[in-house]
Amino acid sequence: EDQVTQSPEALRLQEGESSSLNCSYTVSGLRGLFWYRQDPGKGPEFLFTLYSAGEEKEKERLKATLTKKESFLHITAPKPEDSATYLCAVKASGSARQLTFGSGTQLTVLP
Amino acid sequence: DAGVIQSPRHEVTEMGQEVTLRCKPISGHDYLFWYRQTMMRGLELLIYFNNNVPIDDSGMPEDRFSAKMPNASFSTLKIQPSEPRDSAVYFCASRETGSSSYNEQFFGPGTRLTVL
């Protein structure tokens, strides 16, 4: 069974204090790993897709990386507007099942 | 494009009542997904459709839950009878085959269901 574990559950940062969120996964053949951002009262918003170990994607202050066992979402010099819950999800090869989501990391960036 | 549209945004009902949640996917998208999100269990896939046909409903918790997609632009998730443990936020999402970002799903704003 596909499993996704995110850590930490919650993270509080000062504005400008860089950090990383972790997503560990267990799948029988990774087809893709996905990062989403979810603001309170809204649906998840797509950020990145990573397909193979060593791949990196960037968007503004966010950078996602992938290894064979985990993914990191690096946040450089965060701003208060980066506060949200960040969700990680995986898609396994040859599986009729679609995305399996982790429980998320709730990020708070203090001004 | 207006994105995925869900209605109602909030629903409060009493135990035993029938609840119907509605979703309009993004035009041209051939996959539609229904998710449930709770603090305890996170985001769970309930069922998904491809070209209006249910493909995997293994996430539907029990027979009280049913979903239909009568055409490419409309889907419903029905709970009958509803129970307090069904209280959650229900999301609908859609995607298109062969999109440049494989498996990128677009989520609606969700329906917050409270069963008293």
PDB file of N, CA and C in Angstrom, chain B residues 49-93:
ATOM      1  N   PHE B  49     -14.004   9.291 -11.643  1.00  0.00           N
ATOM      2  CA  PHE B  49     -14.631   8.976 -12.920  1.00  0.00           C
ATOM      3  C   PHE B  49     -13.656   9.320 -14.054  1.00  0.00           C
ATOM      4  N   ASN B  50     -13.750   8.547 -15.126  1.00  0.00           N
ATOM      5  CA  ASN B  50     -13.060   8.880 -16.359  1.00  0.00           C
ATOM      6  C   ASN B  50     -14.095   8.827 -17.474  1.00  0.00           C
ATOM      7  N   ASN B  51     -14.232   9.914 -18.203  1.00  0.00           N
ATOM      8  CA  ASN B  51     -15.253   9.986 -19.251  1.00  0.00           C
ATOM      9  C   ASN B  51     -16.631   9.568 -18.736  1.00  0.00           C
ATOM     10  N   ASN B  52     -16.963  10.060 -17.562  1.00  0.00           N
ATOM     11  CA  ASN B  52     -18.265   9.885 -16.912  1.00  0.00           C
ATOM     12  C   ASN B  52     -18.479   8.485 -16.331  1.00  0.00           C
ATOM     13  N   VAL B  53     -17.497   7.607 -16.439  1.00  0.00           N
ATOM     14  CA  VAL B  53     -17.639   6.231 -15.945  1.00  0.00           C
ATOM     15  C   VAL B  53     -16.873   6.090 -14.627  1.00  0.00           C
ATOM     16  N   PRO B  54     -17.504   5.550 -13.578  1.00  0.00           N
ATOM     17  CA  PRO B  54     -16.772   5.351 -12.322  1.00  0.00           C
ATOM     18  C   PRO B  54     -15.685   4.302 -12.496  1.00  0.00           C
ATOM     19  N   ILE B  55     -14.464   4.660 -12.106  1.00  0.00           N
ATOM     20  CA  ILE B  55     -13.316   3.767 -12.291  1.00  0.00           C
ATOM     21  C   ILE B  55     -12.930   3.081 -10.987  1.00  0.00           C
ATOM     22  N   ASP B  56     -12.887   3.820  -9.923  1.00  0.00           N
ATOM     23  CA  ASP B  56     -12.454   3.281  -8.639  1.00  0.00           C
ATOM     24  C   ASP B  56     -13.279   3.918  -7.536  1.00  0.00           C
ATOM     25  N   ASP B  57     -14.118   3.116  -6.899  1.00  0.00           N
ATOM     26  CA  ASP B  57     -14.943   3.628  -5.802  1.00  0.00           C
ATOM     27  C   ASP B  57     -14.562   2.962  -4.484  1.00  0.00           C
ATOM     28  N   SER B  58     -13.352   2.431  -4.425  1.00  0.00           N
ATOM     29  CA  SER B  58     -12.932   1.702  -3.227  1.00  0.00           C
ATOM     30  C   SER B  58     -12.806   2.598  -2.006  1.00  0.00           C
ATOM     31  N   GLY B  59     -12.752   3.896  -2.213  1.00  0.00           N
ATOM     32  CA  GLY B  59     -12.662   4.820  -1.093  1.00  0.00           C
ATOM     33  C   GLY B  59     -13.998   5.238  -0.514  1.00  0.00           C
ATOM     34  N   MET B  60     -15.070   4.848  -1.160  1.00  0.00           N
ATOM     35  CA  MET B  60     -16.397   5.191  -0.641  1.00  0.00           C
ATOM     36  C   MET B  60     -16.609   4.421   0.659  1.00  0.00           C
ATOM     37  N   PRO B  61     -16.887   5.137   1.729  1.00  0.00           N
ATOM     38  CA  PRO B  61     -16.885   4.501   3.044  1.00  0.00           C
ATOM     39  C   PRO B  61     -17.948   3.419   3.235  1.00  0.00           C
ATOM     40  N   GLU B  62     -19.102   3.566   2.691  1.00  0.00           N
ATOM     41  CA  GLU B  62     -20.149   2.559   2.865  1.00  0.00           C
ATOM     42  C   GLU B  62     -21.294   2.856   1.901  1.00  0.00           C
ATOM     43  N   ASP B  63     -22.290   1.973   1.953  1.00  0.00           N
ATOM     44  CA  ASP B  63     -23.370   2.073   0.973  1.00  0.00           C
ATOM     45  C   ASP B  63     -24.205   3.345   1.102  1.00  0.00           C
ATOM     46  N   ARG B  64     -24.053   4.054   2.173  1.00  0.00           N
ATOM     47  CA  ARG B  64     -24.798   5.302   2.332  1.00  0.00           C
ATOM     48  C   ARG B  64     -24.306   6.366   1.347  1.00  0.00           C
ATOM     49  N   PHE B  65     -23.117   6.142   0.807  1.00  0.00           N
ATOM     50  CA  PHE B  65     -22.516   7.092  -0.121  1.00  0.00           C
ATOM     51  C   PHE B  65     -22.706   6.592  -1.552  1.00  0.00           C
ATOM     52  N   SER B  66     -23.090   7.500  -2.434  1.00  0.00           N
ATOM     53  CA  SER B  66     -23.190   7.162  -3.848  1.00  0.00           C
ATOM     54  C   SER B  66     -22.794   8.377  -4.668  1.00  0.00           C
ATOM     55  N   ALA B  67     -22.252   8.136  -5.852  1.00  0.00           N
ATOM     56  CA  ALA B  67     -21.844   9.227  -6.735  1.00  0.00           C
ATOM     57  C   ALA B  67     -22.260   8.922  -8.157  1.00  0.00           C
ATOM     58  N   LYS B  68     -22.617   9.968  -8.869  1.00  0.00           N
ATOM     59  CA  LYS B  68     -23.027   9.827 -10.264  1.00  0.00           C
ATOM     60  C   LYS B  68     -22.369  10.914 -11.100  1.00  0.00           C
ATOM     61  N   MET B  69     -22.225  10.620 -12.366  1.00  0.00           N
ATOM     62  CA  MET B  69     -21.755  11.631 -13.317  1.00  0.00           C
ATOM     63  C   MET B  69     -22.566  11.452 -14.594  1.00  0.00           C
ATOM     64  N   PRO B  70     -23.722  12.072 -14.674  1.00  0.00           N
ATOM     65  CA  PRO B  70     -24.613  11.871 -15.821  1.00  0.00           C
ATOM     66  C   PRO B  70     -24.087  12.452 -17.124  1.00  0.00           C
ATOM     67  N   ASN B  71     -23.204  13.448 -17.028  1.00  0.00           N
ATOM     68  CA  ASN B  71     -22.592  14.003 -18.246  1.00  0.00           C
ATOM     69  C   ASN B  71     -21.244  14.606 -17.879  1.00  0.00           C
ATOM     70  N   ALA B  72     -20.546  15.089 -18.887  1.00  0.00           N
ATOM     71  CA  ALA B  72     -19.172  15.554 -18.697  1.00  0.00           C
ATOM     72  C   ALA B  72     -19.064  16.820 -17.863  1.00  0.00           C
ATOM     73  N   SER B  73     -20.165  17.485 -17.603  1.00  0.00           N
ATOM     74  CA  SER B  73     -20.088  18.761 -16.912  1.00  0.00           C
ATOM     75  C   SER B  73     -20.775  18.762 -15.550  1.00  0.00           C
ATOM     76  N   PHE B  74     -21.113  17.571 -15.031  1.00  0.00           N
ATOM     77  CA  PHE B  74     -21.847  17.568 -13.767  1.00  0.00           C
ATOM     78  C   PHE B  74     -21.682  16.240 -13.044  1.00  0.00           C
ATOM     79  N   SER B  75     -21.479  16.343 -11.728  1.00  0.00           N
ATOM     80  CA  SER B  75     -21.395  15.152 -10.899  1.00  0.00           C
ATOM     81  C   SER B  75     -22.036  15.449  -9.546  1.00  0.00           C
ATOM     82  N   THR B  76     -22.564  14.400  -8.923  1.00  0.00           N
ATOM     83  CA  THR B  76     -23.143  14.535  -7.591  1.00  0.00           C
ATOM     84  C   THR B  76     -22.574  13.473  -6.664  1.00  0.00           C
ATOM     85  N   LEU B  77     -22.461  13.833  -5.412  1.00  0.00           N
ATOM     86  CA  LEU B  77     -22.121  12.902  -4.341  1.00  0.00           C
ATOM     87  C   LEU B  77     -23.274  12.958  -3.338  1.00  0.00           C
ATOM     88  N   LYS B  78     -23.890  11.823  -3.103  1.00  0.00           N
ATOM     89  CA  LYS B  78     -25.066  11.781  -2.245  1.00  0.00           C
ATOM     90  C   LYS B  78     -24.791  10.927  -1.014  1.00  0.00           C
ATOM     91  N   ILE B  79     -25.271  11.396   0.113  1.00  0.00           N
ATOM     92  CA  ILE B  79     -25.168  10.651   1.368  1.00  0.00           C
ATOM     93  C   ILE B  79     -26.587  10.470   1.901  1.00  0.00           C
ATOM     94  N   GLN B  80     -27.004   9.225   2.036  1.00  0.00           N
ATOM     95  CA  GLN B  80     -28.344   8.928   2.500  1.00  0.00           C
ATOM     96  C   GLN B  80     -28.355   7.607   3.258  1.00  0.00           C
ATOM     97  N   PRO B  81     -28.688   7.603   4.551  1.00  0.00           N
ATOM     98  CA  PRO B  81     -28.898   8.757   5.419  1.00  0.00           C
ATOM     99  C   PRO B  81     -27.577   9.303   5.947  1.00  0.00           C
ATOM    100  N   SER B  82     -27.534  10.571   6.243  1.00  0.00           N
ATOM    101  CA  SER B  82     -26.309  11.174   6.761  1.00  0.00           C
ATOM    102  C   SER B  82     -26.149  10.890   8.258  1.00  0.00           C
ATOM    103  N   GLU B  83     -24.899  10.878   8.704  1.00  0.00           N
ATOM    104  CA  GLU B  83     -24.564  10.647  10.106  1.00  0.00           C
ATOM    105  C   GLU B  83     -23.552  11.710  10.543  1.00  0.00           C
ATOM    106  N   PRO B  84     -23.494  11.987  11.862  1.00  0.00           N
ATOM    107  CA  PRO B  84     -22.545  13.005  12.342  1.00  0.00           C
ATOM    108  C   PRO B  84     -21.106  12.751  11.912  1.00  0.00           C
ATOM    109  N   ARG B  85     -20.705  11.484  11.803  1.00  0.00           N
ATOM    110  CA  ARG B  85     -19.315  11.178  11.409  1.00  0.00           C
ATOM    111  C   ARG B  85     -19.036  11.492   9.950  1.00  0.00           C
ATOM    112  N   ASP B  86     -20.048  11.857   9.209  1.00  0.00           N
ATOM    113  CA  ASP B  86     -19.843  12.273   7.816  1.00  0.00           C
ATOM    114  C   ASP B  86     -19.429  13.744   7.723  1.00  0.00           C
ATOM    115  N   SER B  87     -19.452  14.446   8.835  1.00  0.00           N
ATOM    116  CA  SER B  87     -19.060  15.854   8.844  1.00  0.00           C
ATOM    117  C   SER B  87     -17.607  15.993   8.398  1.00  0.00           C
ATOM    118  N   ALA B  88     -17.390  16.799   7.380  1.00  0.00           N
ATOM    119  CA  ALA B  88     -16.060  16.943   6.771  1.00  0.00           C
ATOM    120  C   ALA B  88     -16.169  18.010   5.691  1.00  0.00           C
ATOM    121  N   VAL B  89     -15.034  18.285   5.057  1.00  0.00           N
ATOM    122  CA  VAL B  89     -15.039  19.108   3.846  1.00  0.00           C
ATOM    123  C   VAL B  89     -14.887  18.165   2.660  1.00  0.00           C
ATOM    124  N   TYR B  90     -15.797  18.274   1.710  1.00  0.00           N
ATOM    125  CA  TYR B  90     -15.782  17.427   0.525  1.00  0.00           C
ATOM    126  C   TYR B  90     -15.300  18.247  -0.669  1.00  0.00           C
ATOM    127  N   PHE B  91     -14.247  17.739  -1.320  1.00  0.00           N
ATOM    128  CA  PHE B  91     -13.683  18.431  -2.475  1.00  0.00           C
ATOM    129  C   PHE B  91     -13.945  17.638  -3.750  1.00  0.00           C
ATOM    130  N   CYS B  92     -14.142  18.371  -4.785  1.00  0.00           N
ATOM    131  CA  CYS B  92     -14.199  17.815  -6.133  1.00  0.00           C
ATOM    132  C   CYS B  92     -12.966  18.336  -6.868  1.00  0.00           C
ATOM    133  N   ALA B  93     -12.377  17.491  -7.712  1.00  0.00           N
ATOM    134  CA  ALA B  93     -11.214  17.900  -8.499  1.00  0.00           C
ATOM    135  C   ALA B  93     -11.361  17.331  -9.900  1.00  0.00           C
TER     136      ALA B  93
END
